[in-house]
Amino acid sequence: LLPVYQNSGMDDGYVSLEVSPLLANDVDGTLQSARHLWQAVGRPNLMVKIPATAAGVQAFTVLIREGINVNITLLFSLSQVEAVWDGHIVALQARQADGLPLGHVTAVASFFLSRIDNLLDGQLPEALRGKAAIALAKVAYARYLARFHGEEFAELRKLAAHPQCLLWAS
């Protein structure tokens, strides 16, 4: 998929390889595994997949600062999403402060919306079933636009930083 990546201007053609789920609560283990995958593959279109646990969000921030692409997954709440976005922005600002390029670093945050409906539908009246995740997605997207296409990210965008993407997963 490297040619797809190159021909799309880094918008497509990524491949995700995930660290062991046994490392979900181990910052150092996640970092070590992610760095190993990044070096072993040696391709700019790799995304290292890590879970959005507290340890995973810490590792995510370090990896983005180091210039490693990350697919952070298993996001189930707006607070998790916001923590990931905070980490993404902090990491890019640190790269900028260190004089490192921003344009090649990207991330995807995989928001598992259907699982939210699965959890809540039994607690909701019939008319609202299947709608909680859509409502949450709309709120998350509005917050995404405000953060990554507004003033907060404007300086980083001028330096070729990519706004973090959201991937609405089922």
PDB file of C-alpha atoms in Angstrom, residues 36-133:
ATOM      1  CA  HIS A  36       9.899  -2.173  17.646  1.00  0.00           C
ATOM      2  CA  LEU A  37       7.028  -2.423  15.134  1.00  0.00           C
ATOM      3  CA  TRP A  38       7.853   0.998  13.670  1.00  0.00           C
ATOM      4  CA  GLN A  39      11.519   0.127  13.177  1.00  0.00           C
ATOM      5  CA  ALA A  40      10.868  -3.430  11.959  1.00  0.00           C
ATOM      6  CA  VAL A  41       8.398  -2.330   9.275  1.00  0.00           C
ATOM      7  CA  GLY A  42      10.359   0.773   8.339  1.00  0.00           C
ATOM      8  CA  ARG A  43       7.580   2.303   6.230  1.00  0.00           C
ATOM      9  CA  PRO A  44       6.007   5.747   6.688  1.00  0.00           C
ATOM     10  CA  ASN A  45       2.492   4.365   6.077  1.00  0.00           C
ATOM     11  CA  LEU A  46       2.503   2.193   9.196  1.00  0.00           C
ATOM     12  CA  MET A  47       0.108   3.053  11.999  1.00  0.00           C
ATOM     13  CA  VAL A  48       0.834   1.367  15.282  1.00  0.00           C
ATOM     14  CA  LYS A  49      -2.464   0.385  16.866  1.00  0.00           C
ATOM     15  CA  ILE A  50      -2.782   0.849  20.629  1.00  0.00           C
ATOM     16  CA  PRO A  51      -5.803   0.809  22.955  1.00  0.00           C
ATOM     17  CA  ALA A  52      -7.107   4.055  24.478  1.00  0.00           C
ATOM     18  CA  THR A  53      -6.575   3.004  28.072  1.00  0.00           C
ATOM     19  CA  ALA A  54      -4.966   5.559  30.403  1.00  0.00           C
ATOM     20  CA  ALA A  55      -1.603   3.922  29.687  1.00  0.00           C
ATOM     21  CA  GLY A  56      -2.345   3.829  25.967  1.00  0.00           C
ATOM     22  CA  VAL A  57      -3.124   7.557  25.866  1.00  0.00           C
ATOM     23  CA  GLN A  58       0.167   8.281  27.629  1.00  0.00           C
ATOM     24  CA  ALA A  59       2.025   6.098  25.142  1.00  0.00           C
ATOM     25  CA  PHE A  60       0.124   7.687  22.246  1.00  0.00           C
ATOM     26  CA  THR A  61       1.356  11.145  23.239  1.00  0.00           C
ATOM     27  CA  VAL A  62       4.976   9.983  23.441  1.00  0.00           C
ATOM     28  CA  LEU A  63       4.776   8.121  20.126  1.00  0.00           C
ATOM     29  CA  ILE A  64       3.290  11.081  18.247  1.00  0.00           C
ATOM     30  CA  ARG A  65       6.036  13.283  19.707  1.00  0.00           C
ATOM     31  CA  GLU A  66       8.568  10.761  18.405  1.00  0.00           C
ATOM     32  CA  GLY A  67       7.031  10.904  14.924  1.00  0.00           C
ATOM     33  CA  ILE A  68       5.364   7.486  14.966  1.00  0.00           C
ATOM     34  CA  ASN A  69       1.888   7.258  13.401  1.00  0.00           C
ATOM     35  CA  VAL A  70      -0.729   5.808  15.741  1.00  0.00           C
ATOM     36  CA  ASN A  71      -4.184   4.298  15.404  1.00  0.00           C
ATOM     37  CA  ILE A  72      -5.561   4.646  18.920  1.00  0.00           C
ATOM     38  CA  THR A  73      -8.554   2.412  19.312  1.00  0.00           C
ATOM     39  CA  LEU A  74     -11.317   1.296  21.641  1.00  0.00           C
ATOM     40  CA  LEU A  75     -12.629   4.782  22.346  1.00  0.00           C
ATOM     41  CA  PHE A  76     -16.080   4.625  23.909  1.00  0.00           C
ATOM     42  CA  SER A  77     -16.616   8.077  25.446  1.00  0.00           C
ATOM     43  CA  LEU A  78     -16.126  11.760  24.732  1.00  0.00           C
ATOM     44  CA  SER A  79     -13.754  12.026  27.686  1.00  0.00           C
ATOM     45  CA  GLN A  80     -11.496   9.386  26.088  1.00  0.00           C
ATOM     46  CA  VAL A  81     -11.683  11.172  22.740  1.00  0.00           C
ATOM     47  CA  GLU A  82     -10.828  14.521  24.338  1.00  0.00           C
ATOM     48  CA  ALA A  83      -7.873  12.976  26.214  1.00  0.00           C
ATOM     49  CA  VAL A  84      -6.515  11.595  22.947  1.00  0.00           C
ATOM     50  CA  TRP A  85      -6.960  14.945  21.201  1.00  0.00           C
ATOM     51  CA  ASP A  86      -5.198  16.695  24.090  1.00  0.00           C
ATOM     52  CA  GLY A  87      -2.310  14.253  23.787  1.00  0.00           C
ATOM     53  CA  HIS A  88      -2.131  14.734  20.027  1.00  0.00           C
ATOM     54  CA  ILE A  89      -1.929  18.515  20.295  1.00  0.00           C
ATOM     55  CA  VAL A  90       0.579  18.443  23.170  1.00  0.00           C
ATOM     56  CA  ALA A  91       2.792  16.006  21.243  1.00  0.00           C
ATOM     57  CA  LEU A  92       2.764  18.109  18.070  1.00  0.00           C
ATOM     58  CA  GLN A  93       3.491  21.269  20.055  1.00  0.00           C
ATOM     59  CA  ALA A  94       6.452  19.488  21.665  1.00  0.00           C
ATOM     60  CA  ARG A  95       7.724  18.408  18.222  1.00  0.00           C
ATOM     61  CA  GLN A  96       7.417  22.002  17.061  1.00  0.00           C
ATOM     62  CA  ALA A  97       9.310  23.269  20.118  1.00  0.00           C
ATOM     63  CA  ASP A  98      12.047  20.713  19.406  1.00  0.00           C
ATOM     64  CA  GLY A  99      12.316  21.932  15.814  1.00  0.00           C
ATOM     65  CA  LEU A 100      11.041  18.616  14.405  1.00  0.00           C
ATOM     66  CA  PRO A 101       8.819  18.355  11.304  1.00  0.00           C
ATOM     67  CA  LEU A 102       5.094  17.847  11.765  1.00  0.00           C
ATOM     68  CA  GLY A 103       3.854  17.050   8.279  1.00  0.00           C
ATOM     69  CA  HIS A 104       4.472  13.298   8.248  1.00  0.00           C
ATOM     70  CA  VAL A 105       2.955  12.444  11.641  1.00  0.00           C
ATOM     71  CA  THR A 106      -0.662  11.340  11.653  1.00  0.00           C
ATOM     72  CA  ALA A 107      -3.092   9.540  13.897  1.00  0.00           C
ATOM     73  CA  VAL A 108      -6.509   7.970  13.809  1.00  0.00           C
ATOM     74  CA  ALA A 109      -8.806   7.745  16.815  1.00  0.00           C
ATOM     75  CA  SER A 110     -11.211   4.829  16.405  1.00  0.00           C
ATOM     76  CA  PHE A 111     -14.494   5.642  18.144  1.00  0.00           C
ATOM     77  CA  PHE A 112     -16.593   2.492  18.649  1.00  0.00           C
ATOM     78  CA  LEU A 113     -20.089   3.919  18.359  1.00  0.00           C
ATOM     79  CA  SER A 114     -22.194   0.824  17.803  1.00  0.00           C
ATOM     80  CA  ARG A 115     -21.065  -0.578  21.130  1.00  0.00           C
ATOM     81  CA  ILE A 116     -22.518   2.491  22.811  1.00  0.00           C
ATOM     82  CA  ASP A 117     -25.924   1.737  21.315  1.00  0.00           C
ATOM     83  CA  ASN A 118     -25.569  -1.911  22.323  1.00  0.00           C
ATOM     84  CA  LEU A 119     -24.948  -0.814  25.907  1.00  0.00           C
ATOM     85  CA  LEU A 120     -27.687   1.826  26.124  1.00  0.00           C
ATOM     86  CA  ASP A 121     -30.537   0.549  23.957  1.00  0.00           C
ATOM     87  CA  GLY A 122     -31.946  -1.706  26.674  1.00  0.00           C
ATOM     88  CA  GLN A 123     -32.201   1.282  29.010  1.00  0.00           C
ATOM     89  CA  LEU A 124     -33.908   3.632  26.559  1.00  0.00           C
ATOM     90  CA  PRO A 125     -37.486   3.978  25.331  1.00  0.00           C
ATOM     91  CA  GLU A 126     -38.143   2.416  21.922  1.00  0.00           C
ATOM     92  CA  ALA A 127     -38.151   5.798  20.154  1.00  0.00           C
ATOM     93  CA  LEU A 128     -34.591   6.526  21.282  1.00  0.00           C
ATOM     94  CA  ARG A 129     -33.011   3.144  20.632  1.00  0.00           C
ATOM     95  CA  GLY A 130     -30.223   3.165  18.094  1.00  0.00           C
ATOM     96  CA  LYS A 131     -29.863   6.931  18.339  1.00  0.00           C
ATOM     97  CA  ALA A 132     -27.471   7.511  21.252  1.00  0.00           C
ATOM     98  CA  ALA A 133     -24.355   6.741  19.215  1.00  0.00           C
TER      99      ALA A 133
END
